Short mmCIF file of C-alpha atoms and ligand atoms in Angstrom, two decimals:
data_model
loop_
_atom_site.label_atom_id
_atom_site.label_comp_id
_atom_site.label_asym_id
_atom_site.label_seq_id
_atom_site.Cartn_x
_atom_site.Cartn_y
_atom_site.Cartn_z
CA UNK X 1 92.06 89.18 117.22
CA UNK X 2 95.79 88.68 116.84
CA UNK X 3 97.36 90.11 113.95
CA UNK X 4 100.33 88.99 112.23
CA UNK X 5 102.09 91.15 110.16
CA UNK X 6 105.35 89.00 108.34
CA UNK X 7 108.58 90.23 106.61
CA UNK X 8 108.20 90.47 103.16
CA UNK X 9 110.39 88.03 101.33
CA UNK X 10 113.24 88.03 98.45
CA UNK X 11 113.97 91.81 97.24
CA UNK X 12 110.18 93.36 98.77
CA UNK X 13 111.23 97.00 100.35
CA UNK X 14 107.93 97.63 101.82
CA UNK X 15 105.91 96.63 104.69
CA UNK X 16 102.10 96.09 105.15
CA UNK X 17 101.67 98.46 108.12
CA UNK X 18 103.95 100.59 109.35
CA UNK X 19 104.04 101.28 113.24
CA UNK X 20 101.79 104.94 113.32
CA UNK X 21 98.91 102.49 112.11
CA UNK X 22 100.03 99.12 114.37
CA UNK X 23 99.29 102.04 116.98
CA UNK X 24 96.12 102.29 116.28
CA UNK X 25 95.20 98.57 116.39
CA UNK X 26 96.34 98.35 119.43
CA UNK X 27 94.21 101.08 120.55
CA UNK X 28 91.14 98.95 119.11
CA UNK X 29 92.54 96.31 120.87
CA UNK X 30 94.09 93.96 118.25
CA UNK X 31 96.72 92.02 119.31
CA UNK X 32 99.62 93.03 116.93
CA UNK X 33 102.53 90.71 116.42
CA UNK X 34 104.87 91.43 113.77
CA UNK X 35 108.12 89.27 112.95
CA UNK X 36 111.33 91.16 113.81
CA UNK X 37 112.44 93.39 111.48
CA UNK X 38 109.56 93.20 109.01
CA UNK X 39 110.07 97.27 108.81
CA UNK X 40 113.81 97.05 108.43
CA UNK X 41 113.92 97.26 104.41
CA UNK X 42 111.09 100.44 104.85
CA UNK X 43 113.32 101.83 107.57
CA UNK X 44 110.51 100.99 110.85
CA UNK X 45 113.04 99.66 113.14
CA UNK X 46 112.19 96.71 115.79
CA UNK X 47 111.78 99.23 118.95
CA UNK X 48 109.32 101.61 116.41
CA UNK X 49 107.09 98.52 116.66
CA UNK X 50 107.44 97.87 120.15
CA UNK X 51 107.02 101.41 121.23
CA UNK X 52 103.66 100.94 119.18
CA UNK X 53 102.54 98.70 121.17
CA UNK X 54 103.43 95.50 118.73
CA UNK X 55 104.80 91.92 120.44
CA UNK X 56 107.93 91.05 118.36
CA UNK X 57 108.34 87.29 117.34
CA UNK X 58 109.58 84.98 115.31
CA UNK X 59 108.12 84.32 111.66
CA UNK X 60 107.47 80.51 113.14
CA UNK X 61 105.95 82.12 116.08
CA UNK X 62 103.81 84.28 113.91
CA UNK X 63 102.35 81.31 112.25
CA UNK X 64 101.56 79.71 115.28
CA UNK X 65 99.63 81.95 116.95
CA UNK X 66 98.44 84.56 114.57
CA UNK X 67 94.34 84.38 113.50
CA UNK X 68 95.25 86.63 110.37
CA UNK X 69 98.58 86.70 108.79
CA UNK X 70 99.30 89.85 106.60
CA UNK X 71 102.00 90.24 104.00
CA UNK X 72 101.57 92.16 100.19
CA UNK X 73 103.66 89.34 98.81
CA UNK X 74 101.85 86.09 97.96
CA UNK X 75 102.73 83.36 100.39
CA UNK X 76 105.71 80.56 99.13
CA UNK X 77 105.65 76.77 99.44
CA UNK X 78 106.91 77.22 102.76
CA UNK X 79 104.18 79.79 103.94
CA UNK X 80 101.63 77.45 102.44
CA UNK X 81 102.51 74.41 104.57
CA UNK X 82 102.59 76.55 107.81
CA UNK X 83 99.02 78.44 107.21
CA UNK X 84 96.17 76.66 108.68
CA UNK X 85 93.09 76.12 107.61
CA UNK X 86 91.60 77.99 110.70
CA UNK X 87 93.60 81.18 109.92
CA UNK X 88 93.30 84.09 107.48
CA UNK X 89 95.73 84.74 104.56
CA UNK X 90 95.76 88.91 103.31
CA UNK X 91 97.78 89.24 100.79
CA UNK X 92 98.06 90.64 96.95
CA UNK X 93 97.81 87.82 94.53
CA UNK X 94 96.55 89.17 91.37
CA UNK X 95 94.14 86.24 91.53
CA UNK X 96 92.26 86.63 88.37
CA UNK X 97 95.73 86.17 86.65
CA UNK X 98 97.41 83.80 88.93
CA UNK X 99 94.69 81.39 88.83
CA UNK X 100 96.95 77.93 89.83
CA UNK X 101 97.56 79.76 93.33
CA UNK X 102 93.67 80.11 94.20
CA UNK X 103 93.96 77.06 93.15
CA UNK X 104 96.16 75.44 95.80
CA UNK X 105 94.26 77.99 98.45
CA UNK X 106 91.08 76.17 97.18
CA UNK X 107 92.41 72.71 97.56
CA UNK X 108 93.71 73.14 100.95
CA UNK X 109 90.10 75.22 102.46
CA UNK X 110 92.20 78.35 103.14
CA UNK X 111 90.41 81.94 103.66
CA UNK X 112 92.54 84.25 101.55
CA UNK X 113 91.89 87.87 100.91
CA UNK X 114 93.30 89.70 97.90
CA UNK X 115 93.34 93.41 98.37
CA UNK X 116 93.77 93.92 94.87
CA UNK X 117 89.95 92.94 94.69
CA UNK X 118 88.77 95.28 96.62
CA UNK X 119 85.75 96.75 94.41
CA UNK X 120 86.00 100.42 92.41
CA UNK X 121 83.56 101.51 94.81
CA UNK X 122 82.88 104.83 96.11
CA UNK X 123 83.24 103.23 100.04
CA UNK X 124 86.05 101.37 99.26
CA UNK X 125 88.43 103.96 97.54
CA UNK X 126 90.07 104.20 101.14
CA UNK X 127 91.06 100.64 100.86
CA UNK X 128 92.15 101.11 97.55
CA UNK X 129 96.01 99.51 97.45
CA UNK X 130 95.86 99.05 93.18
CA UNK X 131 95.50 102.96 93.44
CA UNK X 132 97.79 103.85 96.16
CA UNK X 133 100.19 101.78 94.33
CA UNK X 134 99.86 102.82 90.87
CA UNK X 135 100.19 105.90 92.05
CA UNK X 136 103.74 104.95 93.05
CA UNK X 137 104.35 103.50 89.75
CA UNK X 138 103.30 106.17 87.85
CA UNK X 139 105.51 108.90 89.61
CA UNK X 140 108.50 106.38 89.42
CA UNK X 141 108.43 105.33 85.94
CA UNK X 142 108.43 109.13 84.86
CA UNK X 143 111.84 110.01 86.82
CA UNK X 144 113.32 106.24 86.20
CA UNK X 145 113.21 107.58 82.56
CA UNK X 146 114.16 111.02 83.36
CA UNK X 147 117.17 109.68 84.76
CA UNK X 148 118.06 107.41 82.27
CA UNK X 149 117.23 109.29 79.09
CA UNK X 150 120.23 110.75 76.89
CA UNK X 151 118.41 113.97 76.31
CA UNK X 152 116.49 116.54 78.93
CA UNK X 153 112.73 116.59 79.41
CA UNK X 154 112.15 120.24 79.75
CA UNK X 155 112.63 122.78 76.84
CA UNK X 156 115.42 124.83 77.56
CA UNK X 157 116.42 127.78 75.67
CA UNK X 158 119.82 128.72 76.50
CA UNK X 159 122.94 130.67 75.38
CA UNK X 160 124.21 127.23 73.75
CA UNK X 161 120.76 126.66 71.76
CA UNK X 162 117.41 125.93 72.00
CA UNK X 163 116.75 121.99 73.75
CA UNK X 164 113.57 121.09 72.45
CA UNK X 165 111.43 119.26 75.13
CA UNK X 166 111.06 115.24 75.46
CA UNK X 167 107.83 113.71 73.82
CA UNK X 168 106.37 110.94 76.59
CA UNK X 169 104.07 108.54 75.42
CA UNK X 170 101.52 107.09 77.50
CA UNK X 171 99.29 104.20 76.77
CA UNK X 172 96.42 103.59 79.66
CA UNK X 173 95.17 106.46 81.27
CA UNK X 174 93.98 104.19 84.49
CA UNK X 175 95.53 105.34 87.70
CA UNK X 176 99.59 105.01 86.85
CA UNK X 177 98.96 106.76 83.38
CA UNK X 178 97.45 109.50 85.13
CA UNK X 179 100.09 109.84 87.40
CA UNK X 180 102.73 109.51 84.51
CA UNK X 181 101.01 111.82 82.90
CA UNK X 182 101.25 114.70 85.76
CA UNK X 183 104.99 113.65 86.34
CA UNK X 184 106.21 113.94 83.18
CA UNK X 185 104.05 117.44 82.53
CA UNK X 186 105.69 118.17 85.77
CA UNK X 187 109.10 118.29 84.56
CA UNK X 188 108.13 119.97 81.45
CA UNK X 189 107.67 116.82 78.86
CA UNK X 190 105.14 116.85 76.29
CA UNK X 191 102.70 113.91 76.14
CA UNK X 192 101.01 112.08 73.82
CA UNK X 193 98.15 109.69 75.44
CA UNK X 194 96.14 106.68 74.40
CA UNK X 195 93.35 104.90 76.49
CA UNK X 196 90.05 102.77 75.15
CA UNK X 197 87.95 104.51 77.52
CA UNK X 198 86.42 108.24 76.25
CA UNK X 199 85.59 108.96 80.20
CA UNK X 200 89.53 109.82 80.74
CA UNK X 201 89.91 112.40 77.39
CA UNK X 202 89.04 114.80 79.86
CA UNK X 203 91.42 114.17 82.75
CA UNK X 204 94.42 113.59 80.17
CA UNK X 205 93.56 116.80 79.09
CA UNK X 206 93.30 118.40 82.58
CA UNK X 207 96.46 117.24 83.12
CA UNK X 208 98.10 118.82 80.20
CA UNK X 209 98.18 115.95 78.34
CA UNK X 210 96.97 115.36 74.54
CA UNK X 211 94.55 112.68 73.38
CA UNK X 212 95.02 110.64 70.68
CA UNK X 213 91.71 109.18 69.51
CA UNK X 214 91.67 106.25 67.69
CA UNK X 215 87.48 105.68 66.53
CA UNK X 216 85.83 102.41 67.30
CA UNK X 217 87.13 101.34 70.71
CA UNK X 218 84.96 99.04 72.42
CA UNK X 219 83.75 99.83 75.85
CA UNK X 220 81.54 98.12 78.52
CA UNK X 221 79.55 99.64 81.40
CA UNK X 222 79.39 96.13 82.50
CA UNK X 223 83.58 95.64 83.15
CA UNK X 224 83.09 98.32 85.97
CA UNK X 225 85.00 101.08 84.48
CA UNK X 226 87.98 98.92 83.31
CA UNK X 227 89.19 98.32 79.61
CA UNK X 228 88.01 95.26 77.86
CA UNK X 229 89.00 93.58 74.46
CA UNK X 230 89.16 95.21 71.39
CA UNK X 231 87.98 94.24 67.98
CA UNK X 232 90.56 92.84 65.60
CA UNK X 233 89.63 96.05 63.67
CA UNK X 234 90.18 99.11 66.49
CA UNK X 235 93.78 97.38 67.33
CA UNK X 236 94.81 97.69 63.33
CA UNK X 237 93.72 101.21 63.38
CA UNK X 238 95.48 101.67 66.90
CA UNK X 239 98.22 99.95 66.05
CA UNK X 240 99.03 102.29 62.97
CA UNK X 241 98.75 105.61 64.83
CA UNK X 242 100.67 104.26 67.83
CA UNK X 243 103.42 103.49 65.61
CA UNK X 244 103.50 106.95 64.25
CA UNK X 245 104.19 108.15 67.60
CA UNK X 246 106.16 105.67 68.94
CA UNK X 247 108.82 106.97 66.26
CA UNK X 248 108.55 110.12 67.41
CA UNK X 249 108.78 109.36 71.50
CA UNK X 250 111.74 109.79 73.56
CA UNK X 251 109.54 107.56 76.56
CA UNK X 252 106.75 105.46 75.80
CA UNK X 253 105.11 104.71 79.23
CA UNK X 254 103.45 101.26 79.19
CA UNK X 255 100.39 100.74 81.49
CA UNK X 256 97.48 99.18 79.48
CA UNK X 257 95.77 96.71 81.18
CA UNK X 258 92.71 94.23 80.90
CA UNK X 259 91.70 93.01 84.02
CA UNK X 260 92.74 89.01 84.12
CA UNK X 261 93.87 88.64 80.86
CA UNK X 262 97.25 89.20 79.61
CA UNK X 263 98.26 92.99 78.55
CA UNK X 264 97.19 93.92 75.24
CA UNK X 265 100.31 94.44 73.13
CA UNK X 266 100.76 97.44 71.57
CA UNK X 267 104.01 97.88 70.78
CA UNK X 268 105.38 95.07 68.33
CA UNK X 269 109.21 94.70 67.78
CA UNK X 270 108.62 96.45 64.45
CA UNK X 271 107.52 99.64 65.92
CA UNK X 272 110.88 99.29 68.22
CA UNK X 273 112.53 99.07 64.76
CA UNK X 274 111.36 102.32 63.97
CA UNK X 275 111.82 104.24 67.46
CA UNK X 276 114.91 106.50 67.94
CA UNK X 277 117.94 105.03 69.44
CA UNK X 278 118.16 106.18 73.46
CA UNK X 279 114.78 106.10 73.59
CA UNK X 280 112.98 103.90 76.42
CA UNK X 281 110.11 102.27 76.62
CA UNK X 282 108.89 101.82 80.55
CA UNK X 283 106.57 98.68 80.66
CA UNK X 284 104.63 98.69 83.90
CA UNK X 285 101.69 96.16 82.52
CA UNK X 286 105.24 93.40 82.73
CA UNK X 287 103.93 91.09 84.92
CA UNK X 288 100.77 90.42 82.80
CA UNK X 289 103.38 89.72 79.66
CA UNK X 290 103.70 93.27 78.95
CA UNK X 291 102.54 95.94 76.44
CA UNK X 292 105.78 95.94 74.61
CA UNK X 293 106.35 92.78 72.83
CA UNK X 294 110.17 91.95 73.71
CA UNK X 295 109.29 92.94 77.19
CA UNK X 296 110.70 90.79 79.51
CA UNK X 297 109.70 91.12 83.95
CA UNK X 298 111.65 92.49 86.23
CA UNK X 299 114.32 92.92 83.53
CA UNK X 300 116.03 95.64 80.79
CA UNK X 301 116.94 94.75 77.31
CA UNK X 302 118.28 96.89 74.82
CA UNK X 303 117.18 96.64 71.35
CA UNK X 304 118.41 98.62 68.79
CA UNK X 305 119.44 101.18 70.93
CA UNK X 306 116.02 101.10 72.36
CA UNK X 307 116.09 100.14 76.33
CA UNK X 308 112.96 98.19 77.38
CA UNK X 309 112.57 98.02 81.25
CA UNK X 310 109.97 95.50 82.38
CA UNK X 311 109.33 97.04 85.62
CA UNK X 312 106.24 95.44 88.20
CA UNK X 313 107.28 96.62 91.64
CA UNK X 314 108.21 100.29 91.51
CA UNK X 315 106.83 100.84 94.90
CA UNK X 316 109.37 98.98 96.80
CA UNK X 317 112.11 101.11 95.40
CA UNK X 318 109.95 103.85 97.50
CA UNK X 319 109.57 101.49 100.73
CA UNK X 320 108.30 104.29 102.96
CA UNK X 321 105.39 106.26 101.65
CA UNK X 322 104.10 103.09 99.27
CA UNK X 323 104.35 101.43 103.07
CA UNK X 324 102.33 104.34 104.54
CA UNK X 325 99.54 104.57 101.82
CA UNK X 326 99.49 100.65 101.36
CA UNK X 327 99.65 100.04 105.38
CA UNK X 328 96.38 103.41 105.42
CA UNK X 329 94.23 101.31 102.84
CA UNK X 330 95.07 97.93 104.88
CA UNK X 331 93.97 99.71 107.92
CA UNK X 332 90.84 101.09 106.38
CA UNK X 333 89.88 96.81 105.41
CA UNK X 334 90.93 95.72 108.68
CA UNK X 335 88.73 97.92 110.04
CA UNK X 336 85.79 96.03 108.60
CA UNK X 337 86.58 92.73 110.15
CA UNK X 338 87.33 93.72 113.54
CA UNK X 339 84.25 93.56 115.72
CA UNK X 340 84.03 94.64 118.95
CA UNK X 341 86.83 94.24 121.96
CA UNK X 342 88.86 93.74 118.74
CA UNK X 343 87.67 90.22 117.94
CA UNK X 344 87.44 88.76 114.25
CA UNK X 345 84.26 89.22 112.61
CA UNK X 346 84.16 88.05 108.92
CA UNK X 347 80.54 89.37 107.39
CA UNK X 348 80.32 88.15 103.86
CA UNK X 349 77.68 90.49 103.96
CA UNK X 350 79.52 93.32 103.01
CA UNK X 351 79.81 93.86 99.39
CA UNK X 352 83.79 94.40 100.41
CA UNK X 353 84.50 91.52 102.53
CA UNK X 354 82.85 89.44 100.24
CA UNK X 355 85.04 91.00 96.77
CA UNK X 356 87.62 90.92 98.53
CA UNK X 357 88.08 86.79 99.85
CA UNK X 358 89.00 85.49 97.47
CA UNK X 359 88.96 81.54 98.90
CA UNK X 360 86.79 80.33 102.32
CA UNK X 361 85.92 77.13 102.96
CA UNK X 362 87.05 75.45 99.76
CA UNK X 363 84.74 77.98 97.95
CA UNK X 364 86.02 81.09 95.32
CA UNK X 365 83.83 83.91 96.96
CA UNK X 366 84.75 86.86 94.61
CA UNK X 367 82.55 86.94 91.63
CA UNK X 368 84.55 87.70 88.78
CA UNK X 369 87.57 84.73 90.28
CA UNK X 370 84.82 82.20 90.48
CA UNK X 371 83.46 82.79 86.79
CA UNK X 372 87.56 82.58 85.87
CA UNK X 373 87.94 79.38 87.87
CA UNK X 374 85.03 77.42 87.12
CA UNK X 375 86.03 77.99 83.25
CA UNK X 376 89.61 77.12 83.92
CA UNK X 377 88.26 73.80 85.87
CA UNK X 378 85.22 72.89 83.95
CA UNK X 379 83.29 73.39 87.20
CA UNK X 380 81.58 75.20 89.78
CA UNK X 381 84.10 76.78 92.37
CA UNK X 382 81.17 77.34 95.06
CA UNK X 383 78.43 75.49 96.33
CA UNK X 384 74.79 77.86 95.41
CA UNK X 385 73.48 76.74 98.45
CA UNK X 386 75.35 78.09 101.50
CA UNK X 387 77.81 81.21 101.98
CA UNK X 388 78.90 81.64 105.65
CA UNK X 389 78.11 85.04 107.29
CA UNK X 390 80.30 85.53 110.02
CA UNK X 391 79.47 82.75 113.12
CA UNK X 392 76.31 81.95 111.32
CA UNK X 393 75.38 80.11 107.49
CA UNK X 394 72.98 82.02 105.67
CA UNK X 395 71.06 80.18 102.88
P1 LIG D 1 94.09 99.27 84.64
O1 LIG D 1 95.38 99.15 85.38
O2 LIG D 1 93.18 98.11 84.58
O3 LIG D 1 94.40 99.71 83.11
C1 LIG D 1 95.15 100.88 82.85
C2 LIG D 1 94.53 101.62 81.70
O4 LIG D 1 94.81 100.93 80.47
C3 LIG D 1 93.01 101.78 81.75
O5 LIG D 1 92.70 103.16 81.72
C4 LIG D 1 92.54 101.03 80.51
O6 LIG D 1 91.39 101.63 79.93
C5 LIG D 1 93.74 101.16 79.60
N1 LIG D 1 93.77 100.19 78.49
C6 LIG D 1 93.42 98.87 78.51
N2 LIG D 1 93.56 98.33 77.28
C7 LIG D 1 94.03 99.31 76.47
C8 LIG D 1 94.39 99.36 75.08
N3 LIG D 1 94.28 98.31 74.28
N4 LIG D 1 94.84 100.55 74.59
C9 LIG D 1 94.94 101.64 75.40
N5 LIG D 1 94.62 101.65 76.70
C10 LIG D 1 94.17 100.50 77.25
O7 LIG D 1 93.29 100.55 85.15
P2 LIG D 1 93.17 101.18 86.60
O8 LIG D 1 94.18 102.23 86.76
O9 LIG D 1 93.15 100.09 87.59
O10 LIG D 1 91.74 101.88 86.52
C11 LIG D 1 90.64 101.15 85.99
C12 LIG D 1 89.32 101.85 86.27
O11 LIG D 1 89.04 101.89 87.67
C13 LIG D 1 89.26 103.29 85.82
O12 LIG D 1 87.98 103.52 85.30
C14 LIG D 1 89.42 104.08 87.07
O13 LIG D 1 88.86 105.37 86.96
C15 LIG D 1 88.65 103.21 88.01
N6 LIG D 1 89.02 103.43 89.41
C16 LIG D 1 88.02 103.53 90.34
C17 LIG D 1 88.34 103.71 91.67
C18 LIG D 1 87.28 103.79 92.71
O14 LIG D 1 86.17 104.18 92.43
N7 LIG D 1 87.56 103.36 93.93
C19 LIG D 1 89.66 103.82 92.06
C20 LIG D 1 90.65 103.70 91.07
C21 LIG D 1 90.31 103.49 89.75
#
């Protein structure tokens, strides 16, 4: 198999594999040829991927000759009219949100994989980038705001007066609110946490962190351990007892999330109204419209004092180790679809190649993308009768 690993484009720090793991490849004899300087930005020079073994080329070149092409940014126009049909796009593409992109894999028969669809299973959590990078985001977020804030976290008592500690609110307890969480206890915060799901009262409070219950949420053992939509009554009664300690928060850390649907909005310009001037509110759920209403992406406004930062890449302003844990889960999937002498072996057979491909053959293959698509298009995105299992079709 020949690997192609490409520079990320625009303002994308990181790289999908850095050259410890390109080692490795090579060792299970992948051909590995990555596009000069795709390290550069997550400081793995040229020569780090040479010495590992990797062929250096052109992004052209990598085009041409590559059988999978691997980049964490989703491809642009240009990519798109230089993949072929014959290779294999893996990528992250958010594709139960970004729906008109699987559509224009689907349209021209590309095989796409989207390693944010790797399943919440037990065997997969080693492939696990959403993790790895919330992870990133969660720690990030916490000392962004530590930076930035007008007032300390920690309690100090000092010759010059007692400094009473920072109050951090936190709304999602998934992966980055957990992290948050354990940064901002870290540096000696206190915080305040809301989530939908009862399974994480425990591990906020682990962590130091206090629960705020509000009765009635709505959960579903079906939606594989992630949130799902409340009733119109749960978000008045959330609503009200977030604002109450939104007025009282120095940091309100955004990270709710309903898997593709747009963020649930929890914090309406009228609780901004009310929150202390200097305060911030750190919106990580931004790229899914955000859970602070005058969010905006990639972005900061100030509003009343209040500074709103719409923040959705955090881990390439920490290029190396969000390279090294993104580049150890990659590893872990590639692993699956390398066969032996290091040839390409796609087996739709496995409950995480299949989750993960998103598009093969004209065909949505993930589950929960195909249900999404098909009501988006009015009809079926795959044919019932025939799924392809690696060289041969299986009815
Ligand atoms: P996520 O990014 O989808 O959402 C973040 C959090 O926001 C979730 O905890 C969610 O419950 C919460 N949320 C959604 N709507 C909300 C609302 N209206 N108010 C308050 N909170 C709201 O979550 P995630 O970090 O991707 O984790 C989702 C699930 O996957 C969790 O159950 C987690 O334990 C599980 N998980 C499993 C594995 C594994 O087994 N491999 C790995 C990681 C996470």
């Amino acid at each position: 198999m020949i690997l192609g690993l490409l520079r990320e484009p625009g303002d994308e720090t990181r790289v999908a594999l850095l050259p410890e793991l390109v080692k490795e490849l090579v060792v299970a004899k992948v051909e590995v040829l990555t596009e000069n300087s795709a390290g550069e930005k997550a400081f793995a020079s040229d020569a780090d991927y040479e010495a590992a073994g990797a062929k250096l080329a052109s992004r052209e070149a990598v085009f041409e000759r590559a059988e999978v092409l691997l980049q964490i940014q989703p491809p642009n126009d240009s990519d798109l009219s230089l993949i072929k049909k014959t290779q294999i796009w893996i990528s992250v593409f958010n594709p139960l949100w970004e729906t008109v992109l699987v559509d224009t894999f689907l349209k021209k028969g590309l095989t796409t994989f989207s390693l944010d669809s790797i399943p919440r299973s037990t065997r997969a959590q080693a492939m696990d980038v959403l993790s790895s990078m919330a992870t990133v985001a969660g720690y990030k977020a916490v000392l962004e705001a530590a930076l930035r804030l007008p007032t300390f976290f920690p309690m100090f008592m000092t010759a010059a007066g007692t400094i009473r500690p920072a109050n951090v609110l936190i709304l999602g307890a998934g992966v980055a609110g957990l992290q948050a969480i354990a940064s901002a206890r870290r540096l000696g915060a206190q915080v305040q946490v809301f989530d939908v799901r009862s399974a994480v009262k425990e591990e906020v409070m682990s962590l130091g962190g206090k629960f705020v219950e509000v009765e009635g949420a709505v959960e579903d053992k079906a939606a594989g351990g992630y949130a799902v939509e409340q009733t119109e009554e749960f978000k008045r009664k959330q609503q009200e007892a977030i604002d109450q300690h939104a007025a009282k928060a120095n940091v309100v850390i955004c990270t709710a999330q309903i898997p593709g649907r747009k963020a649930p909005v929890l914090i309406h310009k009228a609780t901004v109204d009310n929150m202390k001037p200097g305060s911030l509110i750190i919106d990580l759920a931004a790229s899914t419209g955000g859970n602070c209403e005058l969010t905006k992406n990639n972005e900061s406004v100030v509003h009343k004092g209040v500074t709103i930062i719409g923040q959705s890449n955090y881990p390439a302003q920490m290029p190396v180790d969000a390279s090294r844990m993104f580049g150890k889960n990659v590893f872990n999937f590639l692993k699956l679809i390398i066969g032996e002498e290091g040839t390409l072996n796609l087996n739709f057979d496995d409950d995480i190649v299949k989750g993960t491909c998103i598009t093969h053959q004209g065909e949505v293959l993930n589950e929960r993308v195909k249900s999404i698509i098909e009501k988006k298009n009015g009809s079926p995105a795959i044919k019932e009768t025939e799924i392809k299992t690696g060289t041969k079709t299986k009815k």
